[in-house]
Amino acid sequence: MQIQVNLKDNPYKVFVDEPYFLELNTKVALLSNPKILGLHLNSLLKRIKCEELFIISVKDGEEYKNLASIEEILNQMFNSKLDRKSLLISFGGGVISDMGGFAASIYQRGIDFINIPTTLLACVDAAVGGKTGVNNHFGKNLIGSFYQPKAVYCQSEFLRTLNERELKAGLAEFIKMAIMFDENLLDFIENIDETTFLNANCKDEIFTQIISKSVALKARVVENDEKEAGLRMLLNYGHTFAHIIENQTKYKIYLHGEAVAIGMNMANSLALNLGLIDEKECKRVENILKKFKLPTTYKIKNLNEFYEAFFLDKKTHHQKINFILPHKLGQGIIKNDISKDMILKSLGQFQ
Ligand SMILES: NC(=O)c1ccc[n+]([C@@H]2O[C@H](COP(=O)([O-])OP(=O)(O)OC[C@H]3O[C@@H](n4cnc5c(N)ncnc54)[C@H](O)[C@@H]3O)[C@@H](O)[C@H]2O)c1
Ligand SMILES: [Zn+2]
């Protein structure tokens, strides 16, 4: 299946489980990490023909999604004498696509890049939409750019080597989109049989469905609001909390999607206290998360410290925290007028 992302200045296609062969008359830098290269490089190389190919392999892990890695990537690009016509291919999960896109956006003021995502999370979310960047000690994704890929190739076969935890973490971002935009998708997710989802023989088909539904939705959101002025902010549902949790646990305890699952549950508890959603809706989401064995709770040690961390969020303006909450299931809302007392009360439920 092909899904068009209709951006006026940068239209591109996302190919989901379509056969492809890339004939590129340029030098190519292939950004990945040792694990992914070990598993899937040979299979990818069969699909690429180019002038010269340089492999840039960075350390694996969210803790290496930082400016030091970007500098290393750029140095290798200069060493390989890539020019402004060269192409960067990000081959990996969201960490690789976020860093590859960012490096491509600043190398000689910007070269083209393609995403070939290899995690479910990157297929359903990170590889599409052009948000790129890295973390620093102030928080997650605080440095970056909006820079669209020229194309995205999602292949379910690469996902066969992901472990259960990673698959479920990827699903969390899809659950997020369903809650924010489309209750029918939530029904679809509820009906996914957990064993089918994890069964090697059925995986590809269910992945094709999940990825194409998710990409189609994300494409429409990004087309409406590329630079995140409004609608696209809803994709940050759960993330205001998740980023603090990830930062506090130094990116070592939770996968990003797992932190998002906890974040969604925290956001829902705030939405429940505000009367936006009811107990039943709150429970429905919690049950879906639990069905896929995603974590739903995190012990907040210091309420004030957690609260103060909201002010470093990119969505905080003029000291007003923008909370992304479900208004009902399938429809998100942005609230920036929630009292400190109410926020602390909701966070207190996670102490
Ligand atoms: N730009 C965006 O719009 C956007 C959206 C969502 C998430 N993100 C970012 O994405 C990142 C999370 O992405 P992720 O969950 O893919 O994490 P990740 O990139 O760290 O990948 C998870 C793990 O899976 C391994 N891996 C990758 N492909 C594999 C394969 N096919 N088989 C076996 N192992 C494989 C990786 O080496 C890594 O150890 C976060 O940094 C998050 O901020 C960005
Ligand atoms: Zn995310």
Coordinates of C-alpha atoms and ligand atoms in Angstrom, one line a residue:
M1 CA 0.0 0.0 0.0
Q2 CA 1.1 3.6 -0.7
I3 CA 0.1 6.5 1.4
Q4 CA 0.7 10.0 0.2
V5 CA 1.7 12.7 2.6
N6 CA 0.4 15.8 0.8
L7 CA 2.6 18.5 2.1
K8 CA 2.6 21.6 -0.2
D9 CA 6.4 22.0 -0.3
N10 CA 7.5 18.4 0.5
P11 CA 5.0 15.8 -0.7
Y12 CA 6.2 12.2 -0.3
K13 CA 5.0 8.7 -0.2
V14 CA 5.0 6.1 2.6
F15 CA 5.2 2.5 1.2
V16 CA 3.8 -0.1 3.4
D17 CA 4.8 -3.6 2.5
E18 CA 5.3 -2.8 -1.1
P19 CA 8.2 -4.4 -3.0
Y20 CA 10.8 -1.7 -3.8
F21 CA 14.3 -1.3 -5.3
L22 CA 16.1 2.0 -4.8
E23 CA 18.3 3.1 -7.8
L24 CA 20.1 6.1 -6.5
N25 CA 22.6 8.0 -8.6
T26 CA 24.3 9.5 -5.6
K27 CA 26.5 8.7 -2.7
V28 CA 24.5 7.3 0.2
A29 CA 25.2 7.3 3.9
L30 CA 23.3 4.5 5.7
L31 CA 22.8 5.3 9.3
S32 CA 22.0 2.4 11.7
N33 CA 23.3 0.6 14.7
P34 CA 25.3 -2.7 15.1
K35 CA 22.2 -4.7 16.2
I36 CA 20.1 -3.8 13.2
L37 CA 22.9 -4.0 10.7
G38 CA 23.7 -7.5 12.1
L39 CA 20.1 -8.6 11.6
H40 CA 19.0 -6.9 8.4
L41 CA 21.8 -5.3 6.4
N42 CA 22.1 -8.0 3.8
S43 CA 18.4 -8.0 3.1
L44 CA 18.4 -4.2 2.7
L45 CA 21.5 -4.1 0.5
K46 CA 19.6 -6.3 -2.0
R47 CA 17.2 -3.4 -2.5
I48 CA 19.7 -0.6 -3.0
K49 CA 21.9 0.4 -5.9
C50 CA 24.0 3.6 -5.6
E51 CA 27.3 5.3 -6.5
E52 CA 28.9 4.5 -3.2
L53 CA 27.5 3.4 0.1
F54 CA 29.0 4.4 3.5
I55 CA 27.7 2.7 6.6
I56 CA 27.5 4.9 9.7
S57 CA 26.9 2.8 12.8
V58 CA 26.1 4.5 16.1
K59 CA 25.7 3.1 19.6
D60 CA 22.4 1.5 20.3
G61 CA 20.0 3.2 22.8
E62 CA 18.0 6.3 23.6
E63 CA 20.8 7.4 25.9
Y64 CA 22.9 7.9 22.8
K65 CA 20.3 10.1 21.1
N66 CA 22.3 13.2 21.8
L67 CA 24.4 15.9 20.2
A68 CA 27.6 13.9 20.7
S69 CA 26.2 11.2 18.4
I70 CA 25.1 13.8 15.8
E71 CA 28.6 15.2 15.8
E72 CA 30.0 11.7 15.2
I73 CA 27.5 11.1 12.4
L74 CA 28.4 14.5 10.7
N75 CA 32.1 13.8 11.0
Q76 CA 31.6 10.5 9.3
M77 CA 29.6 12.2 6.6
F78 CA 32.4 14.7 6.0
N79 CA 35.0 11.9 6.1
S80 CA 33.0 10.1 3.4
K81 CA 33.0 13.4 1.4
L82 CA 29.2 13.4 1.0
D83 CA 28.1 16.4 -1.0
R84 CA 24.8 18.3 -1.1
K85 CA 23.4 15.8 -3.7
S86 CA 24.1 12.9 -1.4
L87 CA 21.4 11.0 0.4
L88 CA 21.1 9.8 4.0
I89 CA 19.1 6.7 4.7
S90 CA 18.0 6.1 8.3
F91 CA 17.7 2.4 8.9
G92 CA 16.4 1.6 12.4
G93 CA 13.9 2.5 15.1
G94 CA 12.8 6.0 16.2
V95 CA 16.2 6.8 17.7
I96 CA 17.9 6.3 14.3
S97 CA 15.2 8.1 12.3
D98 CA 15.1 11.1 14.7
M99 CA 18.9 11.4 14.5
G100 CA 19.3 10.7 10.8
G101 CA 16.7 13.3 9.9
F102 CA 18.3 15.8 12.2
A103 CA 21.8 15.2 10.8
A104 CA 20.4 15.4 7.2
S105 CA 18.7 18.6 8.0
I106 CA 22.0 20.4 9.1
Y107 CA 24.6 18.7 7.0
Q108 CA 25.7 21.4 4.6
R109 CA 22.4 23.1 5.4
G110 CA 20.4 20.1 4.4
I111 CA 20.5 17.0 2.2
D112 CA 17.8 14.6 1.3
F113 CA 17.0 11.6 3.5
I114 CA 14.8 8.5 3.4
N115 CA 13.5 6.5 6.3
I116 CA 13.5 2.8 6.4
P117 CA 12.0 2.1 9.8
T118 CA 12.7 -1.3 11.5
T119 CA 10.6 -1.0 14.7
L120 CA 6.8 -1.0 14.9
L121 CA 7.0 2.3 16.8
A122 CA 9.0 3.9 14.0
C123 CA 6.7 2.5 11.3
V124 CA 3.5 3.7 13.0
D125 CA 4.8 7.1 14.1
A126 CA 8.4 8.3 14.2
A127 CA 9.4 7.7 10.6
V128 CA 6.6 9.8 9.2
G129 CA 6.0 13.5 9.7
G130 CA 9.4 15.1 9.8
K131 CA 10.0 15.7 13.4
T132 CA 13.7 15.1 14.0
G133 CA 16.0 15.7 16.9
V134 CA 17.9 14.6 20.0
N135 CA 17.7 14.8 23.8
N136 CA 19.9 16.8 26.2
H137 CA 20.1 16.8 29.9
F138 CA 17.3 19.3 30.1
G139 CA 14.9 16.8 28.6
K140 CA 13.8 14.8 25.6
N141 CA 13.7 15.9 22.0
L142 CA 14.5 19.5 23.0
I143 CA 16.9 20.0 20.1
G144 CA 15.8 19.4 16.6
S145 CA 14.1 20.5 13.4
F146 CA 11.1 19.9 11.2
Y147 CA 12.6 18.2 8.2
Q148 CA 10.6 15.8 6.0
P149 CA 12.0 12.6 4.4
K150 CA 11.8 12.1 0.7
A151 CA 10.1 8.7 1.1
V152 CA 9.4 6.2 3.8
Y153 CA 9.6 2.4 3.3
C154 CA 7.9 0.3 5.9
Q155 CA 8.5 -3.5 5.6
S156 CA 6.9 -5.8 8.1
E157 CA 9.5 -8.5 7.5
F158 CA 12.1 -6.3 9.4
L159 CA 9.8 -6.3 12.5
R160 CA 9.9 -10.1 12.9
T161 CA 13.1 -9.8 14.9
L162 CA 11.6 -7.4 17.5
N163 CA 11.0 -8.8 20.9
E164 CA 7.6 -8.7 22.6
R165 CA 8.3 -5.7 24.7
E166 CA 9.3 -3.7 21.7
L167 CA 6.3 -4.7 19.7
K168 CA 4.0 -3.7 22.5
A169 CA 5.8 -0.4 23.0
G170 CA 5.2 0.4 19.3
L171 CA 1.5 -0.4 19.7
A172 CA 1.3 2.2 22.5
E173 CA 1.8 5.0 20.0
F174 CA -0.9 3.6 17.8
I175 CA -3.3 3.4 20.8
K176 CA -2.4 7.1 21.4
M177 CA -3.6 8.0 17.9
A178 CA -6.8 6.1 18.3
I179 CA -7.7 7.8 21.6
M180 CA -6.9 11.3 20.1
F181 CA -8.5 10.9 16.7
D182 CA -10.6 7.9 16.0
E183 CA -12.7 5.6 18.2
N184 CA -13.1 3.1 15.4
L185 CA -9.4 2.5 15.6
L186 CA -9.8 1.8 19.3
D187 CA -12.4 -0.9 18.5
F188 CA -9.9 -2.3 16.0
I189 CA -7.1 -2.4 18.6
E190 CA -9.4 -4.0 21.2
N191 CA -10.2 -6.7 18.7
I192 CA -6.5 -7.5 18.0
D193 CA -5.9 -10.9 19.5
E194 CA -2.7 -10.7 21.6
T195 CA -1.5 -14.1 20.5
T196 CA -2.1 -13.3 16.8
F197 CA -0.1 -10.1 17.3
L198 CA 2.8 -12.0 18.7
N199 CA 2.5 -15.1 16.5
A200 CA 5.3 -15.3 13.9
N201 CA 3.0 -16.7 11.2
C202 CA 0.4 -14.0 11.5
K203 CA 2.5 -11.0 12.4
D204 CA 3.1 -9.6 9.0
E205 CA -0.5 -9.3 8.1
I206 CA -1.6 -7.7 11.3
F207 CA 1.5 -5.3 11.1
T208 CA 0.5 -4.3 7.6
Q209 CA -3.0 -3.3 8.8
I210 CA -1.7 -1.5 11.9
I211 CA 1.0 0.4 10.0
S212 CA -1.2 1.4 7.1
K213 CA -4.1 2.6 9.4
S214 CA -1.6 4.5 11.6
V215 CA 0.3 6.1 8.8
A216 CA -2.9 7.2 7.0
L217 CA -4.0 8.9 10.1
K218 CA -0.7 10.5 10.9
A219 CA -0.4 11.8 7.3
R220 CA -3.7 13.6 7.5
V221 CA -2.7 15.2 10.9
V222 CA 0.7 16.3 9.5
E223 CA -0.9 17.7 6.3
N224 CA -3.2 19.8 8.5
D225 CA -0.5 21.1 10.8
E226 CA 3.1 20.3 9.8
K227 CA 4.8 22.5 12.4
E228 CA 2.6 21.6 15.3
A229 CA 0.6 24.8 15.8
G230 CA -2.5 23.0 16.9
L231 CA -3.9 19.7 15.7
R232 CA -0.6 17.9 15.6
M233 CA 0.0 18.7 19.3
L234 CA -2.6 16.0 20.1
L235 CA 0.0 13.4 19.0
N236 CA 1.8 14.4 22.2
Y237 CA -0.9 12.8 24.3
G238 CA 0.8 11.0 27.2
H239 CA 4.2 12.5 26.3
T240 CA 4.2 15.4 28.7
F241 CA 4.3 12.8 31.5
A242 CA 6.3 10.2 29.6
H243 CA 9.2 12.6 28.8
I244 CA 9.6 13.4 32.5
I245 CA 9.5 9.7 33.4
E246 CA 12.0 8.8 30.8
N247 CA 14.3 11.7 31.9
Q248 CA 14.0 10.8 35.6
T249 CA 14.8 7.1 34.9
K250 CA 17.7 8.1 32.6
Y251 CA 16.1 6.3 29.6
K252 CA 17.2 3.0 31.2
I253 CA 14.0 1.5 32.7
Y254 CA 11.2 2.1 30.2
L255 CA 11.1 1.9 26.4
H256 CA 9.6 5.1 25.0
G257 CA 6.3 3.4 24.1
E258 CA 6.1 2.0 27.7
A259 CA 6.6 5.5 29.2
V260 CA 3.9 6.8 26.8
A261 CA 1.5 4.1 28.1
I262 CA 2.1 5.3 31.7
G263 CA 1.8 8.9 30.5
M264 CA -1.6 8.2 28.8
N265 CA -2.9 6.7 32.0
M266 CA -1.7 9.7 34.0
A267 CA -3.3 12.1 31.5
N268 CA -6.5 10.1 31.7
S269 CA -6.5 10.4 35.5
L270 CA -6.3 14.2 35.1
A271 CA -9.1 14.1 32.4
L272 CA -11.2 12.0 34.8
N273 CA -10.7 14.5 37.7
L274 CA -11.7 17.3 35.3
G275 CA -14.8 15.5 34.3
L276 CA -13.7 15.2 30.6
I277 CA -14.0 11.4 30.5
D278 CA -15.8 9.1 32.9
E279 CA -14.6 6.0 34.9
K280 CA -15.7 3.6 32.2
E281 CA -13.7 5.3 29.5
C282 CA -10.7 5.6 31.7
K283 CA -10.9 1.9 32.5
R284 CA -11.4 1.0 28.9
V285 CA -8.0 2.5 28.0
E286 CA -6.3 1.0 31.0
N287 CA -7.7 -2.4 30.0
I288 CA -6.3 -2.1 26.5
L289 CA -2.9 -1.1 27.8
K290 CA -3.0 -4.0 30.3
K291 CA -4.1 -6.5 27.6
F292 CA -0.8 -5.7 25.8
K293 CA 1.1 -5.8 29.0
L294 CA 2.1 -2.2 28.8
P295 CA 2.9 -0.5 32.2
T296 CA 0.2 1.9 33.5
T297 CA 1.8 3.3 36.6
Y298 CA 5.0 5.0 37.9
K299 CA 5.8 5.9 41.4
I300 CA 6.3 9.7 41.6
K301 CA 8.9 10.3 44.4
N302 CA 8.7 14.0 44.5
L303 CA 5.5 15.7 43.4
N304 CA 6.9 19.2 43.2
E305 CA 9.9 18.1 41.2
F306 CA 7.6 16.3 38.8
Y307 CA 5.4 19.4 38.5
E308 CA 8.3 21.7 37.9
A309 CA 9.5 19.5 35.1
F310 CA 6.4 20.4 33.1
F311 CA 7.8 23.8 32.6
L312 CA 10.6 22.5 30.5
D313 CA 8.1 20.9 28.1
K314 CA 8.2 22.3 24.6
K315 CA 4.4 22.8 24.8
T316 CA 4.7 25.1 27.8
H317 CA 4.1 28.8 26.8
H318 CA 4.2 31.8 29.1
Q319 CA 4.3 29.5 32.1
K320 CA 1.1 27.8 31.0
I321 CA 1.4 24.0 30.6
N322 CA -0.5 22.6 27.7
F323 CA -2.0 19.3 28.6
I324 CA -3.2 17.0 25.9
L325 CA -6.2 15.1 27.2
P326 CA -9.0 13.0 25.8
H327 CA -12.3 14.9 25.6
K328 CA -13.9 11.6 24.9
L329 CA -12.4 8.5 23.4
G330 CA -11.5 9.3 19.8
Q331 CA -11.2 13.0 20.4
G332 CA -8.4 14.9 22.0
I333 CA -8.4 18.4 23.5
I334 CA -5.6 20.8 24.6
K335 CA -6.1 22.4 28.1
N336 CA -3.8 25.1 29.4
D337 CA -5.9 26.4 32.3
I338 CA -5.7 23.6 34.8
S339 CA -5.0 24.7 38.3
K340 CA -1.8 23.6 40.1
D341 CA -4.0 22.1 42.8
M342 CA -5.8 19.9 40.3
I343 CA -2.5 18.8 38.6
L344 CA -1.0 18.0 42.0
K345 CA -4.1 16.1 43.0
S346 CA -4.0 14.0 39.9
L347 CA -0.2 13.4 40.2
G348 CA -0.8 12.5 43.8
Q349 CA -2.7 9.4 42.7
F350 CA 0.6 8.1 41.4
Q351 CA 2.6 8.6 44.6
Ligands
LIG1 N1 9.8 11.9 15.3 C1 8.7 11.5 15.7 O1 7.6 11.9 15.3 C2 8.7 10.5 16.8 C3 7.5 9.9 17.1 C4 7.5 8.9 18.1 C5 8.7 8.5 18.7 N2 9.8 9.2 18.4 C6 11.1 8.8 19.0 O2 11.4 7.4 18.7 C7 12.2 6.9 19.7 C8 11.8 5.5 20.1 O3 11.8 4.7 18.9 P1 11.9 3.1 19.1 O4 10.9 2.6 20.0 O5 11.9 2.6 17.7 O6 13.3 2.9 19.8 P2 14.8 2.5 19.2 O7 15.1 3.2 18.0 O8 15.7 2.7 20.4 O9 14.6 0.9 18.9 C9 14.3 0.0 20.0 C10 15.4 -1.1 20.0 O10 15.1 -2.0 19.0 C11 16.3 -2.3 18.3 N3 15.8 -2.7 16.9 C12 15.5 -1.8 15.9 N4 15.0 -2.5 14.9 C13 15.1 -3.8 15.2 C14 14.7 -5.0 14.6 N5 14.1 -5.0 13.4 N6 14.9 -6.2 15.2 C15 15.4 -6.2 16.5 N7 15.7 -5.1 17.1 C16 15.6 -3.9 16.5 C17 17.1 -1.1 18.4 O11 18.4 -1.4 18.2 C18 16.8 -0.7 19.9 O12 17.6 -1.5 20.7 C19 12.2 7.9 20.8 O13 13.5 8.5 20.9 C20 11.1 8.8 20.5 O14 11.4 10.1 21.0 C21 9.9 10.1 17.4
ZN2 ZN 6.3 9.1 21.1

